[in-house]
CSV table of N, CA and C in Angstrom, one decimal:
chain,number,residue,atom,x,y,z
A,35,MET,N,-23.6,-53.6,4.3
A,35,MET,CA,-22.3,-53.3,3.7
A,35,MET,C,-22.1,-51.8,3.5
A,36,ARG,N,-23.2,-51.1,3.0
A,36,ARG,CA,-23.1,-49.7,2.7
A,36,ARG,C,-22.8,-48.9,4.0
A,37,LEU,N,-23.4,-49.3,5.1
A,37,LEU,CA,-23.2,-48.6,6.4
A,37,LEU,C,-21.8,-48.8,6.9
A,38,LYS,N,-21.2,-49.9,6.7
A,38,LYS,CA,-19.9,-50.2,7.2
A,38,LYS,C,-18.8,-49.3,6.7
A,39,TYR,N,-18.9,-48.9,5.4
A,39,TYR,CA,-17.9,-48.0,4.8
A,39,TYR,C,-18.3,-46.6,4.7
A,40,GLY,N,-19.6,-46.3,5.0
A,40,GLY,CA,-20.1,-45.0,4.9
A,40,GLY,C,-19.5,-44.0,5.8
A,41,TRP,N,-19.2,-44.4,7.1
A,41,TRP,CA,-18.6,-43.4,8.0
A,41,TRP,C,-17.2,-43.1,7.7
A,42,LYS,N,-16.5,-44.1,7.1
A,42,LYS,CA,-15.1,-43.9,6.6
A,42,LYS,C,-15.0,-42.9,5.5
A,43,LEU,N,-16.0,-43.1,4.6
A,43,LEU,CA,-16.0,-42.1,3.4
A,43,LEU,C,-16.3,-40.7,3.9
A,44,TRP,N,-17.3,-40.6,4.8
A,44,TRP,CA,-17.7,-39.2,5.3
A,44,TRP,C,-16.5,-38.6,6.1
A,45,THR,N,-15.8,-39.4,6.9
A,45,THR,CA,-14.7,-39.0,7.7
A,45,THR,C,-13.6,-38.5,6.7
A,46,ALA,N,-13.3,-39.2,5.6
A,46,ALA,CA,-12.3,-38.8,4.7
A,46,ALA,C,-12.7,-37.5,4.0
A,47,VAL,N,-14.0,-37.4,3.6
A,47,VAL,CA,-14.5,-36.1,3.0
A,47,VAL,C,-14.3,-34.9,3.9
A,48,VAL,N,-14.7,-35.1,5.2
A,48,VAL,CA,-14.6,-34.0,6.2
A,48,VAL,C,-13.1,-33.6,6.4
A,49,LEU,N,-12.3,-34.6,6.5
A,49,LEU,CA,-10.8,-34.3,6.7
A,49,LEU,C,-10.2,-33.6,5.5
A,50,LEU,N,-10.6,-34.1,4.3
A,50,LEU,CA,-10.2,-33.4,3.1
A,50,LEU,C,-10.7,-31.9,3.0
A,51,PHE,N,-11.9,-31.7,3.4
A,51,PHE,CA,-12.5,-30.4,3.4
A,51,PHE,C,-11.7,-29.5,4.3
A,52,PHE,N,-11.4,-29.9,5.6
A,52,PHE,CA,-10.7,-29.1,6.5
A,52,PHE,C,-9.2,-28.9,6.1
A,53,ALA,N,-8.6,-29.9,5.5
A,53,ALA,CA,-7.3,-29.7,4.9
A,53,ALA,C,-7.3,-28.7,3.8
A,54,GLY,N,-8.3,-28.7,3.0
A,54,GLY,CA,-8.4,-27.6,1.9
A,54,GLY,C,-8.6,-26.3,2.5
A,55,VAL,N,-9.4,-26.2,3.6
A,55,VAL,CA,-9.6,-24.9,4.2
A,55,VAL,C,-8.3,-24.4,4.8
A,56,LEU,N,-7.6,-25.2,5.5
A,56,LEU,CA,-6.3,-24.9,6.1
A,56,LEU,C,-5.3,-24.4,5.0
A,57,VAL,N,-5.2,-25.1,3.9
A,57,VAL,CA,-4.3,-24.8,2.8
A,57,VAL,C,-4.7,-23.5,2.2
A,58,GLY,N,-6.0,-23.3,2.0
A,58,GLY,CA,-6.5,-22.1,1.4
A,58,GLY,C,-6.3,-20.9,2.2
A,59,ALA,N,-6.5,-21.0,3.5
A,59,ALA,CA,-6.3,-19.9,4.5
A,59,ALA,C,-4.8,-19.5,4.5
A,60,SER,N,-4.0,-20.5,4.6
A,60,SER,CA,-2.5,-20.2,4.6
A,60,SER,C,-2.1,-19.5,3.3
A,61,GLY,N,-2.5,-20.0,2.2
A,61,GLY,CA,-2.2,-19.4,0.9
A,61,GLY,C,-2.7,-18.0,0.8
A,62,ALA,N,-3.9,-17.7,1.3
A,62,ALA,CA,-4.5,-16.4,1.2
A,62,ALA,C,-3.7,-15.4,2.1
A,63,ARG,N,-3.4,-15.9,3.3
A,63,ARG,CA,-2.6,-15.1,4.3
A,63,ARG,C,-1.2,-14.7,3.6
A,64,TYR,N,-0.5,-15.7,3.1
A,64,TYR,CA,0.7,-15.4,2.4
A,64,TYR,C,0.6,-14.4,1.3
A,65,TYR,N,-0.4,-14.6,0.5
A,65,TYR,CA,-0.7,-13.7,-0.7
A,65,TYR,C,-0.9,-12.3,-0.2
A,66,PHE,N,-1.8,-12.1,0.8
A,66,PHE,CA,-2.2,-10.8,1.2
A,66,PHE,C,-1.0,-10.1,2.0
A,67,LEU,N,-0.2,-10.9,2.7
A,67,LEU,CA,1.0,-10.3,3.3
A,67,LEU,C,2.0,-9.8,2.3
A,68,GLU,N,2.1,-10.5,1.2
A,68,GLU,CA,3.1,-10.1,0.2
A,68,GLU,C,2.6,-9.0,-0.7
A,69,THR,N,1.3,-8.9,-0.9
A,69,THR,CA,0.8,-7.9,-1.9
A,69,THR,C,0.0,-6.8,-1.2
A,70,ARG,N,-0.1,-6.7,0.1
A,70,ARG,CA,-0.9,-5.7,0.7
A,70,ARG,C,-0.5,-4.3,0.4
A,71,GLN,N,0.8,-4.0,0.2
A,71,GLN,CA,1.3,-2.7,-0.1
A,71,GLN,C,0.8,-2.2,-1.4
A,72,PHE,N,0.5,-3.1,-2.3
A,72,PHE,CA,0.1,-2.7,-3.7
A,72,PHE,C,-1.4,-2.6,-3.7
A,73,MET,N,-2.1,-3.0,-2.7
A,73,MET,CA,-3.6,-3.0,-2.7
A,73,MET,C,-4.1,-1.7,-2.1
A,74,GLN,N,-3.3,-1.0,-1.4
A,74,GLN,CA,-3.7,0.2,-0.7
A,74,GLN,C,-2.8,1.4,-1.2
A,75,PRO,N,-3.4,2.5,-1.3
A,75,PRO,CA,-2.5,3.7,-1.7
A,75,PRO,C,-1.5,4.0,-0.6
A,76,PRO,N,-0.3,4.3,-0.9
A,76,PRO,CA,0.6,4.6,0.2
A,76,PRO,C,0.2,5.9,0.9
A,77,ASP,N,0.5,5.9,2.2
A,77,ASP,CA,0.1,7.1,3.0
A,77,ASP,C,1.1,8.3,3.0
A,78,SER,N,2.3,8.1,2.5
A,78,SER,CA,3.2,9.2,2.4
A,78,SER,C,4.4,8.8,1.5
A,79,PRO,N,5.0,9.7,0.9
A,79,PRO,CA,6.2,9.4,0.1
A,79,PRO,C,7.3,8.7,0.9
A,80,GLU,N,7.4,9.2,2.2
A,80,GLU,CA,8.4,8.5,3.1
A,80,GLU,C,8.1,7.0,3.3
A,81,HIS,N,6.8,6.7,3.4
A,81,HIS,CA,6.4,5.3,3.5
A,81,HIS,C,6.7,4.5,2.3
A,82,VAL,N,6.6,5.1,1.1
A,82,VAL,CA,6.9,4.5,-0.1
A,82,VAL,C,8.4,4.1,-0.1
A,83,ARG,N,9.2,5.1,0.3
A,83,ARG,CA,10.7,4.9,0.3
A,83,ARG,C,11.0,3.7,1.3
A,84,GLU,N,10.3,3.7,2.4
A,84,GLU,CA,10.6,2.7,3.4
A,84,GLU,C,10.2,1.3,2.9
A,85,GLN,N,9.0,1.3,2.1
A,85,GLN,CA,8.6,0.0,1.6
A,85,GLN,C,9.6,-0.5,0.5
A,86,ILE,N,10.1,0.4,-0.3
A,86,ILE,CA,11.0,0.0,-1.3
A,86,ILE,C,12.3,-0.6,-0.7
A,87,LEU,N,12.8,0.1,0.3
A,87,LEU,CA,14.0,-0.3,1.0
A,87,LEU,C,13.8,-1.6,1.7
A,88,ASP,N,12.7,-1.7,2.4
A,88,ASP,CA,12.4,-3.0,3.1
A,88,ASP,C,12.3,-4.2,2.2
A,89,ARG,N,11.7,-4.0,1.1
A,89,ARG,CA,11.6,-5.1,0.1
A,89,ARG,C,12.9,-5.5,-0.5
A,90,MET,N,13.7,-4.5,-0.8
A,90,MET,CA,15.1,-4.7,-1.3
A,90,MET,C,15.9,-5.4,-0.2
A,91,ASP,N,15.8,-5.0,1.0
A,91,ASP,CA,16.5,-5.6,2.1
A,91,ASP,C,16.2,-7.1,2.2
A,92,ARG,N,14.9,-7.4,2.2
A,92,ARG,CA,14.4,-8.8,2.3
A,92,ARG,C,14.8,-9.6,1.1
A,93,LYS,N,14.7,-9.1,-0.1
A,93,LYS,CA,14.9,-9.9,-1.3
A,93,LYS,C,16.4,-10.0,-1.7
A,94,LEU,N,17.2,-8.9,-1.4
A,94,LEU,CA,18.6,-8.8,-1.8
A,94,LEU,C,19.6,-9.0,-0.7
A,95,ASP,N,19.1,-9.0,0.5
A,95,ASP,CA,19.9,-9.1,1.7
A,95,ASP,C,21.0,-8.0,1.7
A,96,LEU,N,20.6,-6.8,1.6
A,96,LEU,CA,21.6,-5.7,1.4
A,96,LEU,C,22.5,-5.5,2.7
A,97,ARG,N,23.8,-5.2,2.4
A,97,ARG,CA,24.7,-4.8,3.4
A,97,ARG,C,24.3,-3.4,3.9
A,98,PRO,N,24.7,-3.0,5.1
A,98,PRO,CA,24.4,-1.7,5.6
A,98,PRO,C,24.9,-0.6,4.7
A,99,ASP,N,26.1,-0.7,4.1
A,99,ASP,CA,26.6,0.3,3.2
A,99,ASP,C,25.7,0.4,1.9
A,100,GLN,N,25.3,-0.8,1.4
A,100,GLN,CA,24.4,-0.8,0.2
A,100,GLN,C,23.0,-0.1,0.6
A,101,HIS,N,22.5,-0.5,1.7
A,101,HIS,CA,21.2,0.0,2.2
A,101,HIS,C,21.3,1.6,2.3
A,102,ASP,N,22.3,2.1,2.9
A,102,ASP,CA,22.5,3.5,3.0
A,102,ASP,C,22.6,4.2,1.7
A,103,ALA,N,23.4,3.7,0.8
A,103,ALA,CA,23.6,4.3,-0.6
A,103,ALA,C,22.3,4.3,-1.3
A,104,ILE,N,21.6,3.1,-1.3
A,104,ILE,CA,20.3,3.0,-2.1
A,104,ILE,C,19.3,4.0,-1.5
A,105,ALA,N,19.3,4.1,-0.1
A,105,ALA,CA,18.3,5.0,0.5
A,105,ALA,C,18.6,6.4,0.0
A,106,GLN,N,19.8,6.8,-0.1
A,106,GLN,CA,20.2,8.1,-0.5
A,106,GLN,C,19.7,8.3,-2.0
A,107,TYR,N,20.0,7.3,-2.8
A,107,TYR,CA,19.6,7.4,-4.3
A,107,TYR,C,18.1,7.5,-4.4
A,108,ILE,N,17.3,6.8,-3.6
A,108,ILE,CA,15.9,6.8,-3.7
A,108,ILE,C,15.4,8.2,-3.2
A,109,GLN,N,16.0,8.7,-2.2
A,109,GLN,CA,15.6,10.0,-1.6
A,109,GLN,C,15.9,11.1,-2.7
A,110,GLU,N,17.0,11.1,-3.3
A,110,GLU,CA,17.3,12.1,-4.3
A,110,GLU,C,16.4,12.0,-5.5
A,111,THR,N,16.1,10.8,-6.0
A,111,THR,CA,15.2,10.6,-7.1
A,111,THR,C,13.8,11.1,-6.7
A,112,MET,N,13.3,10.8,-5.5
A,112,MET,CA,12.0,11.3,-5.1
A,112,MET,C,12.0,12.8,-5.0
A,113,GLU,N,13.0,13.4,-4.5
A,113,GLU,CA,13.1,14.8,-4.5
A,113,GLU,C,13.1,15.5,-5.9
A,114,LYS,N,13.8,14.9,-6.8
A,114,LYS,CA,13.8,15.4,-8.2
A,114,LYS,C,12.4,15.2,-8.8
A,115,GLY,N,11.8,14.1,-8.5
A,115,GLY,CA,10.4,13.8,-9.0
A,115,GLY,C,9.4,14.8,-8.4
A,116,ARG,N,9.6,15.2,-7.1
A,116,ARG,CA,8.8,16.2,-6.5
A,116,ARG,C,8.9,17.5,-7.2
A,117,LEU,N,10.1,17.9,-7.5
A,117,LEU,CA,10.3,19.2,-8.2
A,117,LEU,C,9.6,19.2,-9.6
A,118,ILE,N,9.7,18.1,-10.3
A,118,ILE,CA,9.0,18.0,-11.6
A,118,ILE,C,7.5,18.1,-11.4
A,119,MET,N,7.0,17.3,-10.4
A,119,MET,CA,5.6,17.4,-10.1
A,119,MET,C,5.1,18.7,-9.7
A,120,ASP,N,5.9,19.5,-8.9
A,120,ASP,CA,5.5,20.8,-8.5
A,120,ASP,C,5.3,21.7,-9.7
A,121,ARG,N,6.1,21.6,-10.7
A,121,ARG,CA,5.9,22.5,-11.9
A,121,ARG,C,4.5,22.2,-12.5
A,122,PHE,N,4.0,21.0,-12.5
A,122,PHE,CA,2.8,20.6,-13.2
A,122,PHE,C,1.6,20.6,-12.2
A,123,GLU,N,1.8,20.7,-10.9
A,123,GLU,CA,0.7,20.6,-10.0
A,123,GLU,C,-0.4,21.6,-10.2
A,124,PRO,N,-0.2,22.9,-10.5
A,124,PRO,CA,-1.3,23.8,-10.8
A,124,PRO,C,-2.1,23.3,-12.0
A,125,GLN,N,-1.5,22.8,-13.0
A,125,GLN,CA,-2.2,22.3,-14.2
A,125,GLN,C,-3.0,21.1,-13.8
A,126,MET,N,-2.5,20.2,-13.0
A,126,MET,CA,-3.2,19.0,-12.5
A,126,MET,C,-4.4,19.4,-11.7
A,127,ASP,N,-4.2,20.3,-10.8
A,127,ASP,CA,-5.3,20.8,-9.9
A,127,ASP,C,-6.4,21.4,-10.8
A,128,ALA,N,-6.1,22.2,-11.8
A,128,ALA,CA,-7.1,22.7,-12.7
A,128,ALA,C,-7.8,21.6,-13.4
A,129,ASN,N,-7.1,20.7,-13.9
A,129,ASN,CA,-7.7,19.5,-14.6
A,129,ASN,C,-8.6,18.7,-13.8
A,130,ILE,N,-8.2,18.5,-12.5
A,130,ILE,CA,-9.1,17.7,-11.6
A,130,ILE,C,-10.3,18.5,-11.3
A,131,GLN,N,-10.2,19.8,-11.1
A,131,GLN,CA,-11.3,20.7,-10.8
A,131,GLN,C,-12.3,20.7,-11.9
A,132,GLU,N,-11.7,20.8,-13.1
A,132,GLU,CA,-12.6,20.8,-14.3
A,132,GLU,C,-13.4,19.5,-14.4
A,133,GLN,N,-12.7,18.4,-14.2
A,133,GLN,CA,-13.4,17.1,-14.2
A,133,GLN,C,-14.5,17.0,-13.2
A,134,TYR,N,-14.2,17.5,-12.0
A,134,TYR,CA,-15.1,17.5,-10.9
A,134,TYR,C,-16.4,18.3,-11.3
A,135,GLN,N,-16.2,19.5,-11.8
A,135,GLN,CA,-17.3,20.3,-12.2
A,135,GLN,C,-18.2,19.7,-13.3
A,136,ARG,N,-17.5,19.1,-14.3
A,136,ARG,CA,-18.2,18.4,-15.4
A,136,ARG,C,-19.0,17.3,-14.9
A,137,ILE,N,-18.5,16.5,-14.0
A,137,ILE,CA,-19.2,15.4,-13.4
A,137,ILE,C,-20.4,15.9,-12.6
A,138,MET,N,-20.2,16.9,-11.7
A,138,MET,CA,-21.3,17.5,-10.9
A,138,MET,C,-22.4,17.9,-11.8
A,139,ASN,N,-22.1,18.4,-13.0
A,139,ASN,CA,-23.2,19.0,-13.9
A,139,ASN,C,-24.1,17.9,-14.4
A,140,VAL,N,-23.7,16.6,-14.4
A,140,VAL,CA,-24.5,15.5,-14.9
A,140,VAL,C,-25.2,14.7,-13.8
A,141,LEU,N,-24.9,15.0,-12.6
A,141,LEU,CA,-25.4,14.2,-11.5
A,141,LEU,C,-26.7,14.9,-10.9
A,142,ASP,N,-27.6,14.0,-10.3
A,142,ASP,CA,-28.7,14.5,-9.6
A,142,ASP,C,-28.3,15.1,-8.3
A,143,PRO,N,-29.1,15.9,-7.6
A,143,PRO,CA,-28.7,16.6,-6.4
A,143,PRO,C,-28.3,15.5,-5.3
A,144,ASP,N,-29.0,14.4,-5.2
A,144,ASP,CA,-28.6,13.4,-4.2
A,144,ASP,C,-27.2,12.8,-4.5
A,145,GLN,N,-27.0,12.6,-5.8
A,145,GLN,CA,-25.7,12.1,-6.3
A,145,GLN,C,-24.6,13.1,-6.1
A,146,GLN,N,-24.9,14.4,-6.3
A,146,GLN,CA,-23.9,15.4,-6.1
A,146,GLN,C,-23.4,15.4,-4.7
A,147,GLN,N,-24.3,15.3,-3.7
A,147,GLN,CA,-23.9,15.3,-2.3
A,147,GLN,C,-22.9,14.1,-2.0
A,148,GLU,N,-23.2,13.0,-2.5
A,148,GLU,CA,-22.4,11.8,-2.3
A,148,GLU,C,-21.0,12.0,-3.0
A,149,PHE,N,-21.1,12.5,-4.3
A,149,PHE,CA,-19.9,12.7,-5.1
A,149,PHE,C,-19.0,13.7,-4.4
A,150,LYS,N,-19.6,14.8,-3.8
A,150,LYS,CA,-18.8,15.8,-3.1
A,150,LYS,C,-18.0,15.2,-2.0
A,151,LYS,N,-18.7,14.2,-1.2
A,151,LYS,CA,-18.0,13.6,-0.1
A,151,LYS,C,-16.8,12.7,-0.7
A,152,MET,N,-17.1,12.0,-1.8
A,152,MET,CA,-16.1,11.2,-2.4
A,152,MET,C,-14.9,12.0,-2.9
A,153,HIS,N,-15.2,13.2,-3.5
A,153,HIS,CA,-14.1,14.1,-4.0
A,153,HIS,C,-13.3,14.6,-2.8
A,154,GLN,N,-14.0,15.0,-1.7
A,154,GLN,CA,-13.2,15.5,-0.5
A,154,GLN,C,-12.3,14.4,0.0
A,155,ARG,N,-12.7,13.1,0.1
A,155,ARG,CA,-11.8,12.1,0.5
A,155,ARG,C,-10.7,11.9,-0.4
A,156,PHE,N,-10.9,12.0,-1.7
A,156,PHE,CA,-9.9,11.9,-2.7
A,156,PHE,C,-8.9,13.0,-2.5
A,157,GLU,N,-9.3,14.2,-2.4
A,157,GLU,CA,-8.5,15.4,-2.2
A,157,GLU,C,-7.6,15.3,-0.9
A,158,HIS,N,-8.3,14.8,0.2
A,158,HIS,CA,-7.5,14.6,1.4
A,158,HIS,C,-6.4,13.6,1.2
A,159,ARG,N,-6.7,12.5,0.6
A,159,ARG,CA,-5.6,11.5,0.3
A,159,ARG,C,-4.5,12.1,-0.6
A,160,ARG,N,-4.9,12.8,-1.6
A,160,ARG,CA,-4.0,13.4,-2.5
A,160,ARG,C,-3.1,14.4,-1.9
A,161,LYS,N,-3.6,15.2,-1.0
A,161,LYS,CA,-2.8,16.2,-0.4
A,161,LYS,C,-1.9,15.6,0.7
A,162,ARG,N,-2.4,14.6,1.4
A,162,ARG,CA,-1.6,13.9,2.4
A,162,ARG,C,-0.4,13.3,1.7
A,163,PHE,N,-0.6,12.7,0.5
A,163,PHE,CA,0.5,12.1,-0.2
A,163,PHE,C,1.5,13.1,-0.8
A,164,ARG,N,1.0,14.3,-1.0
A,164,ARG,CA,1.9,15.4,-1.6
A,164,ARG,C,2.7,16.2,-0.6
A,165,ARG,N,2.7,15.7,0.7
A,165,ARG,CA,3.5,16.4,1.7
A,165,ARG,C,5.0,16.5,1.2
A,166,PRO,N,5.7,17.5,1.7
A,166,PRO,CA,7.1,17.6,1.3
A,166,PRO,C,7.9,16.4,1.8
A,167,PHE,N,9.0,16.1,1.0
A,167,PHE,CA,9.9,15.1,1.4
A,167,PHE,C,10.8,15.5,2.4
A,168,HIS,N,11.2,14.7,3.3
A,168,HIS,CA,12.2,14.9,4.3
A,168,HIS,C,12.8,13.6,4.7
A,169,SER,N,14.0,13.6,5.3
A,169,SER,CA,14.6,12.4,5.6
A,169,SER,C,14.2,11.8,7.0
A,170,GLY,N,13.3,12.5,7.7
A,170,GLY,CA,12.8,12.0,9.0
A,170,GLY,C,11.9,10.8,8.8
A,171,HIS,N,11.4,10.4,10.0
A,171,HIS,CA,10.6,9.2,10.0
A,171,HIS,C,9.2,9.6,10.2
A,172,ARG,N,8.2,8.7,9.8
A,172,ARG,CA,6.8,8.9,10.1
A,172,ARG,C,6.7,8.5,11.6
A,173,PRO,N,5.6,9.1,12.2
A,173,PRO,CA,5.4,8.7,13.6
A,173,PRO,C,5.1,7.2,13.7
A,174,GLY,N,5.8,6.6,14.7
A,174,GLY,CA,5.6,5.2,14.9
A,174,GLY,C,6.5,4.4,14.1
A,175,HIS,N,7.4,5.0,13.2
A,175,HIS,CA,8.3,4.2,12.4
A,175,HIS,C,9.7,4.6,12.5
A,176,GLY,N,10.1,5.2,13.6
A,176,GLY,CA,11.4,5.6,13.8
A,176,GLY,C,12.1,4.6,14.7
A,177,PRO,N,13.3,4.9,15.2
A,177,PRO,CA,14.0,4.0,16.1
A,177,PRO,C,13.2,3.7,17.4
A,178,GLY,N,13.2,2.5,17.7
A,178,GLY,CA,12.4,2.0,18.9
A,178,GLY,C,11.0,1.8,18.7
A,179,SER,N,10.5,1.9,17.4
A,179,SER,CA,9.1,1.7,17.2
A,179,SER,C,8.7,0.3,16.8
A,180,GLY,N,9.7,-0.6,16.7
A,180,GLY,CA,9.4,-2.0,16.3
A,180,GLY,C,9.8,-2.3,14.9
A,181,MET,N,10.0,-1.2,14.1
A,181,MET,CA,10.4,-1.5,12.7
A,181,MET,C,11.8,-1.9,12.6
A,182,ARG,N,12.1,-2.7,11.7
A,182,ARG,CA,13.5,-3.3,11.5
A,182,ARG,C,14.4,-2.2,11.2
A,183,GLN,N,15.5,-2.0,12.0
A,183,GLN,CA,16.5,-1.0,11.8
A,183,GLN,C,17.8,-1.6,11.4
A,184,ARG,N,18.5,-1.0,10.5
A,184,ARG,CA,19.8,-1.5,10.1
A,184,ARG,C,20.9,-1.0,11.1
A,185,PRO,N,21.9,-1.8,11.4
A,185,PRO,CA,22.9,-1.3,12.3
A,185,PRO,C,23.8,-0.2,11.6
A,186,CYS,N,24.2,0.7,12.4
A,186,CYS,CA,25.1,1.8,11.8
A,186,CYS,C,26.5,1.3,11.9
A,187,ASN,N,27.2,1.4,10.8
A,187,ASN,CA,28.7,1.1,10.8
A,187,ASN,C,29.5,2.3,10.3
C-alpha cells in the first residue's frame, strides 16, 4: 500500500518544489528590476535626473509638456545644489583627506596598501559623480540609443 501512493507523494513534492523555485525567481527578478537603481551608486548627475524622470513617467504617465517642465525643474534644482556643494567641496575634501590619514595611521603596512586602493576607487567614483551638470546626454543614452524618448510637441 505504501508503494502505491509513494510515487504520487514524491511527484507532488517535486512539483511543489519547482513551483516554489519559479515563483521565487520571478519575485526576485521583479524586486531587483524595481530596486536596482537604489542598490548601486549613480554614475552621473545626468543619470540621476534620467532615473527620476523615467520613474515619474512610468508611475504618473506624464504628458510631454509635464515631462519637459519637470525635467527643467529638476535640472535647475540640481544646478543650484551643485553651486551649494561647490562652496563646501574644499572643506569636504579636507575632511575626507584627514579621515584617510587618520585611518592610515592605525593600519598595518599590508592593510595600508589595500586601503589605499579602496580610497582611490572611492575618489574615482566621487570625482566621476561630481562632473559638471549639462543638459546633454550620456554616451549611449541619447536619441537612437534604445532609451525611451518622449515625442516633441
